[in-house]
mmCIF file of N, CA, C and O in Angstrom:
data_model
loop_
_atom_site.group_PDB
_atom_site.id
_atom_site.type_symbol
_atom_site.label_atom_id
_atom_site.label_comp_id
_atom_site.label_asym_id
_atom_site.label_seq_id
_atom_site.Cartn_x
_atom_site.Cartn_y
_atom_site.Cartn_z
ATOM 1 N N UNK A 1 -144.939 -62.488 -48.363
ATOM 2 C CA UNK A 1 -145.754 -63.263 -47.445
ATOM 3 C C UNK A 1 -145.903 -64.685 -47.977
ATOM 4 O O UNK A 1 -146.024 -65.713 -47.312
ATOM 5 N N UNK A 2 -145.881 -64.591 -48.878
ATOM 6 C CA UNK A 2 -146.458 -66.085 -49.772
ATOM 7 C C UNK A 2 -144.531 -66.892 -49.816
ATOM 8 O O UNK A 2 -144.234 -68.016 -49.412
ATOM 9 N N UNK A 3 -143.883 -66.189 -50.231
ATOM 10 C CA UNK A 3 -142.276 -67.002 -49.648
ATOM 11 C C UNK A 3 -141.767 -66.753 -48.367
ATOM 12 O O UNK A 3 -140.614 -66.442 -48.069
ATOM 13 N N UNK A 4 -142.933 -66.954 -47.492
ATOM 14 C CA UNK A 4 -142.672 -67.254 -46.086
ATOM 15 C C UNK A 4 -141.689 -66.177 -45.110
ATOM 16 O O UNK A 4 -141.273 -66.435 -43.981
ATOM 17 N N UNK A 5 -141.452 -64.884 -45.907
ATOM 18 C CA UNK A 5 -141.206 -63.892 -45.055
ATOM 19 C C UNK A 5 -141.751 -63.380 -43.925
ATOM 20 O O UNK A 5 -141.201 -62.282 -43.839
ATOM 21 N N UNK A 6 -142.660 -63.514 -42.789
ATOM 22 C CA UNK A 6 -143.684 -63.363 -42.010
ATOM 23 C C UNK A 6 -143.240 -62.217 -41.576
ATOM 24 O O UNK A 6 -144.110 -61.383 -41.828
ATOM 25 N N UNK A 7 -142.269 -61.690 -41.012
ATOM 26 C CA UNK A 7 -141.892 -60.849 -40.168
ATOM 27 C C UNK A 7 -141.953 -59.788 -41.213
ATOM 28 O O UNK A 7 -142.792 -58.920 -40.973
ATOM 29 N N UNK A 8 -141.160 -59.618 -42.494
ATOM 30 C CA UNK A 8 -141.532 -58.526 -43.408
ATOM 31 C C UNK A 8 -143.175 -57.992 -43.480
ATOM 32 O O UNK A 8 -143.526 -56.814 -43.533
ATOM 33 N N UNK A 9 -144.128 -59.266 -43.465
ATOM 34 C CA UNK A 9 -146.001 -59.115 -43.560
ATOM 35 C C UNK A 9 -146.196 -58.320 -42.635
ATOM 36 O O UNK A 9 -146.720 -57.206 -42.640
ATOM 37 N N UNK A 10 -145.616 -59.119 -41.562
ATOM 38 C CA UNK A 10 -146.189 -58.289 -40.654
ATOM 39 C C UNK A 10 -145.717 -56.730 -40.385
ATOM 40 O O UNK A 10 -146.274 -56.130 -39.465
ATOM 41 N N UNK A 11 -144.943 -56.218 -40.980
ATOM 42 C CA UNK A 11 -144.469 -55.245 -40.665
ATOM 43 C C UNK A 11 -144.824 -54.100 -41.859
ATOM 44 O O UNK A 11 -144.502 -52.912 -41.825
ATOM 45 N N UNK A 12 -145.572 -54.789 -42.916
ATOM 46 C CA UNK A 12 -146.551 -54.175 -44.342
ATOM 47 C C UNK A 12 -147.519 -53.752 -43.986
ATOM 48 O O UNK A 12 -147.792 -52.570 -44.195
ATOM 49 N N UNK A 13 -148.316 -54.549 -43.359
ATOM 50 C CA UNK A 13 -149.652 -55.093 -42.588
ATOM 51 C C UNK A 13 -149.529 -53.907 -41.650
ATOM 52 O O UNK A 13 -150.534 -53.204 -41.544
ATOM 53 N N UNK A 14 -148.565 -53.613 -41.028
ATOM 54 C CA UNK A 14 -148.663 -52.758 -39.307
ATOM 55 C C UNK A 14 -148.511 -51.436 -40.374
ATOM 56 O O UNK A 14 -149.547 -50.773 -40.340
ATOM 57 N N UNK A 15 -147.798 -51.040 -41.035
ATOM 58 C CA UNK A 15 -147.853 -50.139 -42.231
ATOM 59 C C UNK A 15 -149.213 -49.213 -42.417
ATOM 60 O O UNK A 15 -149.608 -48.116 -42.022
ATOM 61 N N UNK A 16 -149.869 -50.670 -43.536
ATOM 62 C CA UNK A 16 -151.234 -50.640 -43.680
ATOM 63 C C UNK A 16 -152.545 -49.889 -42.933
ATOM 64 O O UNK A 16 -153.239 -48.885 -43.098
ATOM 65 N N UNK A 17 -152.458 -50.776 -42.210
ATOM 66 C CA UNK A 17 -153.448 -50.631 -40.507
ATOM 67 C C UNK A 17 -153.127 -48.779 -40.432
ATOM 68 O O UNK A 17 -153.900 -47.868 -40.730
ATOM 69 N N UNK A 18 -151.836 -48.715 -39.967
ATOM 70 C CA UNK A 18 -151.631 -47.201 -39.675
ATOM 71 C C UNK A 18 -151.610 -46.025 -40.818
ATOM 72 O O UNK A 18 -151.438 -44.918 -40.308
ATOM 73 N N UNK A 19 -151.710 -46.011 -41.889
ATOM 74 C CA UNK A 19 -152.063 -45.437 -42.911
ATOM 75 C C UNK A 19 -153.604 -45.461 -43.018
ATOM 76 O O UNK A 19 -154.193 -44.390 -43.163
ATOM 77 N N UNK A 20 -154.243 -46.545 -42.958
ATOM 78 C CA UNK A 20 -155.715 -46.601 -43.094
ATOM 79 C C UNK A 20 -156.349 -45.484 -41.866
ATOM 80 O O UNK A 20 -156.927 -44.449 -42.198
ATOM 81 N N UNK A 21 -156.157 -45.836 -40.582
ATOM 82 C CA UNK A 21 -156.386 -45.503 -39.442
ATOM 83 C C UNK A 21 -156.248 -44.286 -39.607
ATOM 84 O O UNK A 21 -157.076 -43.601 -39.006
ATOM 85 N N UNK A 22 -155.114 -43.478 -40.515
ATOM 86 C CA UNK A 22 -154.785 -41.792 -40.496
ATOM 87 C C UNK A 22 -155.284 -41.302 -41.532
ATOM 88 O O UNK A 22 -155.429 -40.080 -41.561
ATOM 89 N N UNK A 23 -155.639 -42.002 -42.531
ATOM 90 C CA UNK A 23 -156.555 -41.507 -43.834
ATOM 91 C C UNK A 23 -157.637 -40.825 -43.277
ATOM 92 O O UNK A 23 -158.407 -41.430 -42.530
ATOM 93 N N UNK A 24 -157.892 -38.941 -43.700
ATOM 94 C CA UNK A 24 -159.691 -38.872 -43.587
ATOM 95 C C UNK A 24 -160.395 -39.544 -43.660
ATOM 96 O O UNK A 24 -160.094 -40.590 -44.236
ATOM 97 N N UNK A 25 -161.852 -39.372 -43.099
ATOM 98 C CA UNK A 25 -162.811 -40.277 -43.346
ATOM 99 C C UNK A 25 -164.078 -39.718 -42.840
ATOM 100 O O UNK A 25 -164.108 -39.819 -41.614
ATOM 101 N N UNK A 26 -165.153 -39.157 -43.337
ATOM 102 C CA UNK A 26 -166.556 -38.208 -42.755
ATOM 103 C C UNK A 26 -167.129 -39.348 -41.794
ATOM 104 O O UNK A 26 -167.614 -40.464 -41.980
ATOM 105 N N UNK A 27 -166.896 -38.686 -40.866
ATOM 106 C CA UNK A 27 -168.074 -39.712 -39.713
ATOM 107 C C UNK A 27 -169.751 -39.477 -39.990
ATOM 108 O O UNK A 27 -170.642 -39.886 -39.246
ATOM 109 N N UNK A 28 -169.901 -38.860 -41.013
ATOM 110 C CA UNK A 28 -171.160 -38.775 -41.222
ATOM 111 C C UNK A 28 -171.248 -39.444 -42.257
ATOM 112 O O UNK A 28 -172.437 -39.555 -42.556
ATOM 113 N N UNK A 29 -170.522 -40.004 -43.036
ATOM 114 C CA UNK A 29 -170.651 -40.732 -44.462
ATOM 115 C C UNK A 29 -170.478 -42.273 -43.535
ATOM 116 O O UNK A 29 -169.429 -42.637 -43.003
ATOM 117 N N UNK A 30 -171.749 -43.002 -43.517
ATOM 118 C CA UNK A 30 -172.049 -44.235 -43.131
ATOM 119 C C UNK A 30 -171.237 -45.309 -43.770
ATOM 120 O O UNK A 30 -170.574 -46.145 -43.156
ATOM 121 N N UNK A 31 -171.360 -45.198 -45.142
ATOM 122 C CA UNK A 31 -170.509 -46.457 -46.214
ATOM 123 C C UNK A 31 -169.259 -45.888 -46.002
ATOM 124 O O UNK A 31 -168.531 -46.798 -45.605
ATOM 125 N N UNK A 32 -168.455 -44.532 -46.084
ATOM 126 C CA UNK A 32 -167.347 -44.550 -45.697
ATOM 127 C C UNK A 32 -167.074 -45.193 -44.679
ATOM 128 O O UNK A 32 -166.324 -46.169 -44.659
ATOM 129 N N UNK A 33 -167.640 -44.727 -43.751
ATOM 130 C CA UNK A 33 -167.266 -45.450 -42.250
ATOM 131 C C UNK A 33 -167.156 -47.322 -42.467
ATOM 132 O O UNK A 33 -166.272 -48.110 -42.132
ATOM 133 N N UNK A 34 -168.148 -47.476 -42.993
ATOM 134 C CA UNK A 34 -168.302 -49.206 -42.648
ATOM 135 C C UNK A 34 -167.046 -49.546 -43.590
ATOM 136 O O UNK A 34 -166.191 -50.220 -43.015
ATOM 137 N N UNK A 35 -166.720 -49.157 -45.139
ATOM 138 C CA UNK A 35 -165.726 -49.536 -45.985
ATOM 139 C C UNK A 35 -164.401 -49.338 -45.178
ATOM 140 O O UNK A 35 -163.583 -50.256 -45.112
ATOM 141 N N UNK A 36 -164.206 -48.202 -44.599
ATOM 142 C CA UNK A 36 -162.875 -48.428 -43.524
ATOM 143 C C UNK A 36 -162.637 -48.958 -42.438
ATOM 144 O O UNK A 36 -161.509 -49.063 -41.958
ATOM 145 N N UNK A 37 -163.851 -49.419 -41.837
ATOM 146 C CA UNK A 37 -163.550 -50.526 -41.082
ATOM 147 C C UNK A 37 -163.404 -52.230 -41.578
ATOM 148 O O UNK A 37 -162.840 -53.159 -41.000
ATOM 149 N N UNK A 38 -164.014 -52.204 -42.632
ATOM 150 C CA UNK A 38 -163.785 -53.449 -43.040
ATOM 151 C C UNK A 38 -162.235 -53.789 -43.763
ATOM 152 O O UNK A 38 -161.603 -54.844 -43.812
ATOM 153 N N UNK A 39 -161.932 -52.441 -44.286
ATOM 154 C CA UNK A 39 -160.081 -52.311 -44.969
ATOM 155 C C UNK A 39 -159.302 -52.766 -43.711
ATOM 156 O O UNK A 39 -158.593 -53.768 -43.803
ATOM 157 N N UNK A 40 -159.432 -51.768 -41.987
ATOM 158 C CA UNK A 40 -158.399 -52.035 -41.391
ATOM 159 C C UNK A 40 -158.726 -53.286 -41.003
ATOM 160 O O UNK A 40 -157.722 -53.992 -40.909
ATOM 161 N N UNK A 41 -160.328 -54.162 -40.588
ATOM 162 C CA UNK A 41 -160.078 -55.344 -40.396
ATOM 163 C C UNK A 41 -159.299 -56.528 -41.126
ATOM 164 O O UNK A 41 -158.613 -57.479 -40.752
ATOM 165 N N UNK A 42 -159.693 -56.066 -42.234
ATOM 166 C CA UNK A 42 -158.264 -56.840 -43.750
ATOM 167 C C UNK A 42 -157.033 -57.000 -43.027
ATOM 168 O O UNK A 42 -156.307 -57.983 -42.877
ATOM 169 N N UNK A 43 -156.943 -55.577 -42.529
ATOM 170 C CA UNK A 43 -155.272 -55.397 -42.865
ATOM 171 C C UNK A 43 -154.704 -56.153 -41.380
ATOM 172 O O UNK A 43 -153.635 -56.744 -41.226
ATOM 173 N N UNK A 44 -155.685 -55.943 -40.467
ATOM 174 C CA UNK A 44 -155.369 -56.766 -39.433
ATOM 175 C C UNK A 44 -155.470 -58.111 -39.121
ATOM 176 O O UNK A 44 -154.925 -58.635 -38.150
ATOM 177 N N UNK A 45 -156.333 -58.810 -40.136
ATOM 178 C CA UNK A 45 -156.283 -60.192 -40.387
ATOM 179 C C UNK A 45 -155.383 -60.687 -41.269
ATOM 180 O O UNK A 45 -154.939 -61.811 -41.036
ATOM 181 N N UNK A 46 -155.020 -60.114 -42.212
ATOM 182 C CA UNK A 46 -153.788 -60.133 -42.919
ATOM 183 C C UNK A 46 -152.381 -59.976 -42.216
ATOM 184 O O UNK A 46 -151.340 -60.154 -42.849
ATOM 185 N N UNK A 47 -152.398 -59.620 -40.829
ATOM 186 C CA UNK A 47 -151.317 -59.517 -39.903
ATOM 187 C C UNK A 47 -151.054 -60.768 -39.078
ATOM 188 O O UNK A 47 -150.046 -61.451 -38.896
ATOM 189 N N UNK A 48 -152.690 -60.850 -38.511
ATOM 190 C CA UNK A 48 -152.580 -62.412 -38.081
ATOM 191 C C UNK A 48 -152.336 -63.143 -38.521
ATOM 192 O O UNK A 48 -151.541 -63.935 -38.015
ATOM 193 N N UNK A 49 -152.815 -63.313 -39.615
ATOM 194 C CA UNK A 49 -152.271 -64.888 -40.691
ATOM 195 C C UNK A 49 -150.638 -65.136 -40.468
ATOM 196 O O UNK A 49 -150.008 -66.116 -40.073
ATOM 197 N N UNK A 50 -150.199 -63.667 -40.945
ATOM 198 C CA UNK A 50 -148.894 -63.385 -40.721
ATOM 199 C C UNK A 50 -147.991 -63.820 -39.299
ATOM 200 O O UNK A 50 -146.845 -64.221 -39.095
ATOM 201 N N UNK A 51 -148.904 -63.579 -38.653
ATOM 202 C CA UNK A 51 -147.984 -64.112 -37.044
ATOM 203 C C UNK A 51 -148.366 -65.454 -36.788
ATOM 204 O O UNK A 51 -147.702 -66.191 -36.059
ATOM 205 N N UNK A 52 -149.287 -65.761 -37.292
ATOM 206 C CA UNK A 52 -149.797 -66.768 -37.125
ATOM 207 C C UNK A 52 -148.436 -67.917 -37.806
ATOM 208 O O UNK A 52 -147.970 -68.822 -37.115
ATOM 209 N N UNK A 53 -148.020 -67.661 -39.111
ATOM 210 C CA UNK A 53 -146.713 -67.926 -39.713
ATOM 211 C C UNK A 53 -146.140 -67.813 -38.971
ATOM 212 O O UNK A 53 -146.208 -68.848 -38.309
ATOM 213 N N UNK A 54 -145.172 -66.804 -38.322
ATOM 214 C CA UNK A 54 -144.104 -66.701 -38.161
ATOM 215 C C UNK A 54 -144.270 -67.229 -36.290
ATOM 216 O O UNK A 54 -143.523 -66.720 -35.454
ATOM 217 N N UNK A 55 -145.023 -67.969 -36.011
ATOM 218 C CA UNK A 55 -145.032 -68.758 -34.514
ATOM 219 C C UNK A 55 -145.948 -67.891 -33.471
ATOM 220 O O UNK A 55 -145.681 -67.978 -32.273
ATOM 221 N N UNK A 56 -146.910 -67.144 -33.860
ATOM 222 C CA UNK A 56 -147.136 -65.686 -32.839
ATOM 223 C C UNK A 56 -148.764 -66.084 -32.417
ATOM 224 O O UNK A 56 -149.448 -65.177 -31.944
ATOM 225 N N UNK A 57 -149.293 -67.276 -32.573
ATOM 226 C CA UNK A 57 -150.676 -67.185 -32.217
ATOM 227 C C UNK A 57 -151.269 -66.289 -31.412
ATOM 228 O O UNK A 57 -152.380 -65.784 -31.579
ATOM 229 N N UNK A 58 -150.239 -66.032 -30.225
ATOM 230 C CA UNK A 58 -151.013 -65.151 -29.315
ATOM 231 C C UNK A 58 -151.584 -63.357 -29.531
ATOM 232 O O UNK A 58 -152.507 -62.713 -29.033
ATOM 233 N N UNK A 59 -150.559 -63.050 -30.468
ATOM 234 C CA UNK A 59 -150.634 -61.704 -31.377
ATOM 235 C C UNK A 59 -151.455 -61.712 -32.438
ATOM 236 O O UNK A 59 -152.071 -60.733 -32.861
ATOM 237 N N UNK A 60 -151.482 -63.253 -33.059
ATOM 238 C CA UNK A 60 -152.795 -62.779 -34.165
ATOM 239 C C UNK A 60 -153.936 -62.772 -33.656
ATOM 240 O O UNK A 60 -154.944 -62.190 -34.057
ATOM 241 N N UNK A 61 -153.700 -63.848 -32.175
ATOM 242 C CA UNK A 61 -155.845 -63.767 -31.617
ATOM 243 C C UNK A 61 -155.982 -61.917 -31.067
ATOM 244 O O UNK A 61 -156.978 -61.271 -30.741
ATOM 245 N N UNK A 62 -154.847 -61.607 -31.137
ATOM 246 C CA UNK A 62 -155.151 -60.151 -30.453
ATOM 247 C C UNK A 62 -155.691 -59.423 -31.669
ATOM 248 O O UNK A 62 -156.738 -58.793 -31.524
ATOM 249 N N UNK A 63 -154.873 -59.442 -33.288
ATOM 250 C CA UNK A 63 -155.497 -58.791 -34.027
ATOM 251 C C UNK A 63 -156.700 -59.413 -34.474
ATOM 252 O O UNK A 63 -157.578 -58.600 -34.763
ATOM 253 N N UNK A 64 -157.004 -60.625 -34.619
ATOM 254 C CA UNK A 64 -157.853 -61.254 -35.364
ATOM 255 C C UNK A 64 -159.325 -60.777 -34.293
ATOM 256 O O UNK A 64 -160.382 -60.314 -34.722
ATOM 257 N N UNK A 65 -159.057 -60.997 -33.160
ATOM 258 C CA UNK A 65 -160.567 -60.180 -32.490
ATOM 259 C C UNK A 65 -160.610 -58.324 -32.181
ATOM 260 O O UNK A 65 -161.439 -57.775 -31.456
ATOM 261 N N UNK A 66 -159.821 -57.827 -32.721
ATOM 262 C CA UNK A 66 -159.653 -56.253 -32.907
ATOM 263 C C UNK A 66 -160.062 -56.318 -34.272
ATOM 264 O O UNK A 66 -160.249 -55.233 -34.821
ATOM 265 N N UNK A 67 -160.264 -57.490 -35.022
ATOM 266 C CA UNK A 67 -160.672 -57.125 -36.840
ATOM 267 C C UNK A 67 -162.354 -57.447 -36.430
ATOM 268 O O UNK A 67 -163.275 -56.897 -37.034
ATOM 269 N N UNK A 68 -162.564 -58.419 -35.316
ATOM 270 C CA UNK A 68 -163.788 -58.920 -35.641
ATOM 271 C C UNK A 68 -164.792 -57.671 -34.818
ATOM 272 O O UNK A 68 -165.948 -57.327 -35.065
ATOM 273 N N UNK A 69 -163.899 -57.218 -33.841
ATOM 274 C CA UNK A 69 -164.632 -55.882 -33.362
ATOM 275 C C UNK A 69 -164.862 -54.756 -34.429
ATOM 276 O O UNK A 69 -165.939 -54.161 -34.482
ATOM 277 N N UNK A 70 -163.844 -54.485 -35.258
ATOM 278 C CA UNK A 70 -164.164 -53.245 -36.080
ATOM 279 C C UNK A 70 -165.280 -53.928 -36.910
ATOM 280 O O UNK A 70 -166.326 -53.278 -36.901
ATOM 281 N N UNK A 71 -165.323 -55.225 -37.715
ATOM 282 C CA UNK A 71 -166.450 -55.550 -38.778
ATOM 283 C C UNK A 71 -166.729 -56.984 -38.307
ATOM 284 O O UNK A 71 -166.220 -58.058 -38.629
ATOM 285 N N UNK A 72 -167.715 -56.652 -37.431
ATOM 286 C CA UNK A 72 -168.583 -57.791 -37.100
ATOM 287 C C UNK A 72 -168.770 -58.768 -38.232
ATOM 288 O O UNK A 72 -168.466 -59.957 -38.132
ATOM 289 N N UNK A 73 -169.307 -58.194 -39.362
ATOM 290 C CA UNK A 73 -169.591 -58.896 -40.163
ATOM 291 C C UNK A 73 -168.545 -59.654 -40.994
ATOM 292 O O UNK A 73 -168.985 -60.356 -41.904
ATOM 293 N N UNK A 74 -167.541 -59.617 -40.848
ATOM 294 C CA UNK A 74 -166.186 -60.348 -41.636
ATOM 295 C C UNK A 74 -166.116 -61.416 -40.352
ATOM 296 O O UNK A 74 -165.825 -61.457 -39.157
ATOM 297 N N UNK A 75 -166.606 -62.277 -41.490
ATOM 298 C CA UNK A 75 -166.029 -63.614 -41.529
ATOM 299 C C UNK A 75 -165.187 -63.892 -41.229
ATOM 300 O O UNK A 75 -165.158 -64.104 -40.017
ATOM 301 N N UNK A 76 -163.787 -64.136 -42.033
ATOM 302 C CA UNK A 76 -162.276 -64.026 -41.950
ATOM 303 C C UNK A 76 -161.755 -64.255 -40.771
ATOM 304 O O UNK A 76 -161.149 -65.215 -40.296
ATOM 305 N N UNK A 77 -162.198 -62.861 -40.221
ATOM 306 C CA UNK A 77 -161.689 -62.671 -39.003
ATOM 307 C C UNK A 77 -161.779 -64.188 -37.955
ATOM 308 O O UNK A 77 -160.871 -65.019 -37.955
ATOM 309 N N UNK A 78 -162.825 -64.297 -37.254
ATOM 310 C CA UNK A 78 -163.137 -65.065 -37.023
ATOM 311 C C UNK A 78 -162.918 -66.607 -37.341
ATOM 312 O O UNK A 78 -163.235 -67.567 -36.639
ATOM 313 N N UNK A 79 -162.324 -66.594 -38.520
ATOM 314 C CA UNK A 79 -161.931 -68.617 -38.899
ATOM 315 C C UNK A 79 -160.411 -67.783 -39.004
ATOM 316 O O UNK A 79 -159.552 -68.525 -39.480
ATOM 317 N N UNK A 80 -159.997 -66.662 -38.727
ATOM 318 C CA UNK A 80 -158.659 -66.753 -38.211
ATOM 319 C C UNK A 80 -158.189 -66.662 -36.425
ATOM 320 O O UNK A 80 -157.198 -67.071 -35.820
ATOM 321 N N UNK A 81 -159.338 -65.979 -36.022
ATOM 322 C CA UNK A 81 -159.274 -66.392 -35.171
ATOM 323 C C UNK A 81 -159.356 -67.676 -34.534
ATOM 324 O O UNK A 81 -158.445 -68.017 -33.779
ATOM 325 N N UNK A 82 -160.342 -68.435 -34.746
ATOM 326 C CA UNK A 82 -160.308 -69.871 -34.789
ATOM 327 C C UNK A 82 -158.873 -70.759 -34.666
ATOM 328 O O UNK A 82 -158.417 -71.586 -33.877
ATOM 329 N N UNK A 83 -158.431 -70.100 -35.913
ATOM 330 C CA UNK A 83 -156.935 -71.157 -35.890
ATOM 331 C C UNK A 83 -155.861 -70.599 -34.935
ATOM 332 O O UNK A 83 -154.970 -71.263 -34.405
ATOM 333 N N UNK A 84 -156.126 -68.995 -34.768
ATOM 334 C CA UNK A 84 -155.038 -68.788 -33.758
ATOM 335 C C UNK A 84 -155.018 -69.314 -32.051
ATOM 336 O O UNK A 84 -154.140 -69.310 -31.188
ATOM 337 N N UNK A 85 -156.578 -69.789 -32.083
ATOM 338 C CA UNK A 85 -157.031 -70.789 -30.146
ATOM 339 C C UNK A 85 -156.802 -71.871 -31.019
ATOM 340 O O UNK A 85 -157.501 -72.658 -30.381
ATOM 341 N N UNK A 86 -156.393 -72.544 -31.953
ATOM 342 C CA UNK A 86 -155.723 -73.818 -32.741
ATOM 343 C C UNK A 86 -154.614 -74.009 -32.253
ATOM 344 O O UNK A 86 -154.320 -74.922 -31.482
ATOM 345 N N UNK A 87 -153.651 -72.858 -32.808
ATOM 346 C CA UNK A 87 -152.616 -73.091 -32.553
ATOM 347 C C UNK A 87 -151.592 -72.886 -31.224
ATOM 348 O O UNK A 87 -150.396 -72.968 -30.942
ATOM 349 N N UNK A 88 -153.318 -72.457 -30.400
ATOM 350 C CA UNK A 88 -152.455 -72.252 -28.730
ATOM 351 C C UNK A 88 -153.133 -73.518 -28.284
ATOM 352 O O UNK A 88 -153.013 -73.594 -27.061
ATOM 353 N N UNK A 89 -153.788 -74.528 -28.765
ATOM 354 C CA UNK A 89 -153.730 -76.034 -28.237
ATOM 355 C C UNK A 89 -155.276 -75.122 -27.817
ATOM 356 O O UNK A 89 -155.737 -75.901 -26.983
ATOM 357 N N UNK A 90 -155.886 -74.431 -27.875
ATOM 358 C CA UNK A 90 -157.578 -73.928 -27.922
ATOM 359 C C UNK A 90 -158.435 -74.876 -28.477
ATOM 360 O O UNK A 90 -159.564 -74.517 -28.141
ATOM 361 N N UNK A 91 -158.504 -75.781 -29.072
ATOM 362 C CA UNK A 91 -159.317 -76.151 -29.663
ATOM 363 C C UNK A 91 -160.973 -76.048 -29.985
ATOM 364 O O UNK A 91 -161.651 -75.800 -30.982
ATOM 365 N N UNK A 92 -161.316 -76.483 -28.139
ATOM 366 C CA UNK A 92 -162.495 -76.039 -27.746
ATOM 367 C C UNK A 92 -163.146 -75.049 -28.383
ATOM 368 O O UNK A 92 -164.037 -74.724 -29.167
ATOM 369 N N UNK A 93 -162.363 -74.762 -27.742
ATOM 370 C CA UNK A 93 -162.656 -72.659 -28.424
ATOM 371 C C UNK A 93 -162.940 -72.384 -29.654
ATOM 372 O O UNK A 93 -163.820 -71.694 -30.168
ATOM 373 N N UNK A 94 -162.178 -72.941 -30.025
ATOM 374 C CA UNK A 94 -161.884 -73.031 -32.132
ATOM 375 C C UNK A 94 -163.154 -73.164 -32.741
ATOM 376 O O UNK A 94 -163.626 -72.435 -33.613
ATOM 377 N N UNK A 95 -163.934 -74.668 -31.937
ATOM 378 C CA UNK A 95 -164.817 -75.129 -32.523
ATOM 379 C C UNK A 95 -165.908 -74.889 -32.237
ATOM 380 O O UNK A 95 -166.940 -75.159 -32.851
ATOM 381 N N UNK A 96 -165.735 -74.258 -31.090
ATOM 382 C CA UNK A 96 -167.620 -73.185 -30.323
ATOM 383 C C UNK A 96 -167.589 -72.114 -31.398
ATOM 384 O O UNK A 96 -168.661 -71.850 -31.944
ATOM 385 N N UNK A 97 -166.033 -71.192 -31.926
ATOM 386 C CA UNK A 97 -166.511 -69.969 -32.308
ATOM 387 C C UNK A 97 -166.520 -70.445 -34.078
ATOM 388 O O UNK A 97 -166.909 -69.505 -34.771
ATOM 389 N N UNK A 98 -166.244 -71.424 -34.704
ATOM 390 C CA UNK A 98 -166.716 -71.881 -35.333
ATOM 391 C C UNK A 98 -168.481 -72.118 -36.048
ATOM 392 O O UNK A 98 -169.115 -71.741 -37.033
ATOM 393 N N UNK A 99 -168.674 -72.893 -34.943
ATOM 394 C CA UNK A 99 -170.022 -73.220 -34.918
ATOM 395 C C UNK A 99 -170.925 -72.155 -34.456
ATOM 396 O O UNK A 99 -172.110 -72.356 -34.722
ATOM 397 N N UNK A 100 -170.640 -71.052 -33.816
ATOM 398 C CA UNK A 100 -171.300 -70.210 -33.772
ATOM 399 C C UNK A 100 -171.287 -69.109 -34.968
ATOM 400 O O UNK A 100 -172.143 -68.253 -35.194
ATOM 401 N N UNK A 101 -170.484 -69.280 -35.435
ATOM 402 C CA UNK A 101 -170.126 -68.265 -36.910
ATOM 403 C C UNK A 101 -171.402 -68.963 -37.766
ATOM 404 O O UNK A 101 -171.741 -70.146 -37.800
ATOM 405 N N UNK A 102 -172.064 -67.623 -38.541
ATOM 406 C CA UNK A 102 -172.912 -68.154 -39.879
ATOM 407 C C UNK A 102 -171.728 -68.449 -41.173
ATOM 408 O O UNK A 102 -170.682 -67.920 -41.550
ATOM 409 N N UNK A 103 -172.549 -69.575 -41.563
ATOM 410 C CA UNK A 103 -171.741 -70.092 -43.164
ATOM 411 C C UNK A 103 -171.042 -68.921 -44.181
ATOM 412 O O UNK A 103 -170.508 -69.260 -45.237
#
């Protein structure tokens, strides 16, 4: 990812996501639950970045707000989303969901 392979990331990343997603997990164990949603949001913001590279804005705003749905609370998500209405000429957008994000 870091020597600009994007298409390999993304295809680690889609890996990832689907391994996490099939791992057990007690729906009654609360911190389990929240810790695996915050992994697949990783792994799905870690995808976007990735498409986001390889020319795909429109595929990372898809994962990057499927990460911000599973963990509200990740950040990340969200200032990647940001750049992916960046890089579709969004700007607007960029900078409302910006400014609406806490520090």
């Amino acid at each position: 990812f870091g020597k600009g392979d994007f298409h390999q990331a993304i295809t680690a990343f889609t890996d990832a996501f689907r391994m996490l997603e099939e791992a057990p997990v007690s729906a009654e164990d609360d911190v389990a639950s929240r810790a695996r949603a915050r992994e697949l949001a990783v792994s799905l913001v870690n995808r976007a970045r990735a498409q986001i590279g390889a020319g795909d804005p429109l595929k990372a705003e898809q994962d990057a707000l499927q990460a911000s749905n599973l963990d509200p609370s990740y950040g990340r998500a969200k200032t990647v989303l940001a750049e992916a209405y960046q890089k579709q000429g969004r700007t607007k957008e960029a900078e409302a969901l910006l400014a609406a994000s806490p520090p």
